[in-house]
XYZ file of C-alpha atoms in Angstrom:
167
model
C 136.831 90.988 115.522
C 133.244 89.975 114.726
C 131.456 87.180 116.562
C 132.355 83.722 115.360
C 129.889 82.115 112.948
C 129.348 78.415 113.560
C 127.934 76.373 110.694
C 126.718 72.987 111.879
C 126.016 71.778 108.368
C 128.829 71.472 105.852
C 127.620 69.110 103.110
C 130.947 69.258 101.244
C 132.858 68.134 104.327
C 130.380 65.326 105.005
C 130.480 64.095 101.400
C 134.261 64.191 101.018
C 134.930 62.693 104.423
C 132.438 59.866 103.992
C 134.630 58.353 101.261
C 137.325 57.826 103.928
C 135.111 56.607 106.790
C 136.360 53.013 106.626
C 140.049 53.958 106.613
C 139.612 56.474 109.477
C 137.556 53.955 111.437
C 137.087 54.600 115.149
C 138.677 58.054 114.837
C 136.037 59.269 112.363
C 133.889 61.395 114.716
C 136.910 62.997 116.351
C 138.510 63.860 113.006
C 135.184 65.117 111.611
C 134.746 67.490 114.540
C 138.371 68.641 114.290
C 137.671 69.528 110.645
C 134.533 71.453 111.620
C 136.322 73.358 114.380
C 139.383 74.227 112.279
C 137.179 75.219 109.328
C 135.109 77.462 111.602
C 138.231 79.266 112.816
C 139.769 79.580 109.344
C 136.543 80.911 107.844
C 136.367 83.453 110.670
C 139.766 84.816 109.603
C 138.448 84.982 106.023
C 135.343 86.928 107.095
C 133.276 83.862 106.158
C 133.809 84.645 102.483
C 131.996 82.013 100.427
C 134.687 82.194 97.736
C 137.130 80.447 100.104
C 134.744 77.919 101.630
C 135.182 75.036 99.131
C 138.967 75.250 99.359
C 139.067 75.536 103.160
C 136.619 72.685 103.665
C 138.461 70.457 101.201
C 141.891 71.273 102.614
C 140.764 70.387 106.130
C 139.138 67.124 105.075
C 142.481 66.044 103.597
C 145.021 67.829 105.819
C 145.610 64.937 108.259
C 144.287 62.082 106.132
C 147.744 60.592 105.552
C 147.823 59.614 109.246
C 145.265 56.930 108.432
C 146.052 56.146 104.786
C 149.831 55.874 105.211
C 150.074 55.069 108.938
C 152.998 57.396 109.543
C 153.664 60.688 111.273
C 155.238 62.121 108.108
C 151.770 62.488 106.634
C 151.760 65.899 104.956
C 152.958 64.735 101.543
C 150.607 61.719 101.429
C 147.715 63.974 102.479
C 148.609 66.506 99.771
C 148.890 63.770 97.133
C 145.433 62.359 97.910
C 143.861 65.836 97.883
C 145.491 66.799 94.587
C 144.560 63.473 93.003
C 140.912 63.746 94.094
C 140.731 67.402 92.997
C 141.821 66.338 89.513
C 139.871 63.056 89.422
C 136.552 64.640 90.438
C 137.062 67.957 88.618
C 136.501 70.197 91.612
C 138.443 73.019 89.961
C 140.220 74.093 93.139
C 143.592 75.750 92.718
C 146.088 72.894 93.143
C 148.672 75.330 94.519
C 146.299 76.753 97.146
C 145.001 73.308 98.115
C 148.485 71.862 98.460
C 149.717 74.966 100.292
C 146.878 74.914 102.821
C 147.747 71.319 103.669
C 151.526 71.657 103.465
C 151.824 74.751 105.654
C 149.159 74.030 108.280
C 151.811 73.173 110.913
C 154.020 76.174 110.163
C 154.854 77.918 113.424
C 155.317 81.419 112.065
C 153.195 83.372 109.624
C 153.017 82.051 106.068
C 153.863 84.527 103.311
C 153.672 83.685 99.658
C 151.142 82.685 97.016
C 147.582 82.236 98.300
C 148.688 83.790 101.584
C 145.232 84.816 102.810
C 143.665 81.356 102.668
C 146.784 79.397 103.635
C 147.404 81.647 106.627
C 143.760 81.334 107.738
C 144.010 77.537 107.575
C 147.303 77.566 109.460
C 145.858 79.682 112.249
C 142.641 77.651 112.376
C 144.517 74.384 112.784
C 146.841 75.795 115.456
C 143.878 76.971 117.518
C 142.283 73.542 117.427
C 145.472 71.489 117.697
C 146.393 73.448 120.840
C 142.847 73.066 122.178
C 142.563 76.841 122.416
C 145.858 77.497 124.195
C 146.899 79.353 121.055
C 144.022 81.677 120.128
C 145.283 83.882 117.263
C 142.963 86.688 118.399
C 139.822 84.597 118.855
C 138.279 84.935 122.311
C 138.250 82.095 124.812
C 134.456 82.354 124.878
C 134.250 81.851 121.100
C 136.570 78.845 121.281
C 134.493 77.322 124.084
C 131.374 77.831 121.954
C 132.980 76.086 118.950
C 134.276 73.239 121.125
C 130.838 72.782 122.727
C 129.232 72.586 119.276
C 131.805 70.102 117.949
C 133.050 67.945 120.860
C 136.566 66.542 120.773
C 135.411 62.886 120.668
C 138.917 61.752 121.596
C 140.634 63.411 118.621
C 143.731 64.546 120.505
C 144.002 61.163 122.274
C 143.893 59.437 118.876
C 146.840 61.580 117.729
C 148.842 60.448 120.763
C 147.852 56.818 120.136
C 148.981 57.010 116.513
C 152.266 58.613 117.526
C 152.967 55.660 119.823
C 152.028 53.124 117.149
């Protein structure tokens, strides 16, 4: 597998995420860096193909958003609903099925097969790598994961997930 490409500037992520800064609050930096890490991994599996970048970036901005907007651990459907609504409202032109699928299936344990498989599977693997803090690597080297994590520090993201689970 080729070396991992780390993009430190993702204007789409910054713009979309900024609209939710107030609702995310103190968890903003941690969630932002989680998005950057997961996007980096997913794009690696997609050979950094620019055709997938808007969808992957958008899906990751919204994939956990329901944790903060709906204050519940059953957050996939609320996250999907916000993403689909904003996609339509702002006319981004992203495939609603691919966007919803990337969010809906990002916790799936086993391989996703079905429509939009390539991008949904890349997002699923990217999130698992980051959610497990590199314990699950999906073929990416430990050195590459360390490099991504050093570029985008955790900023308490995993602790915030535990805090929200308790609340």
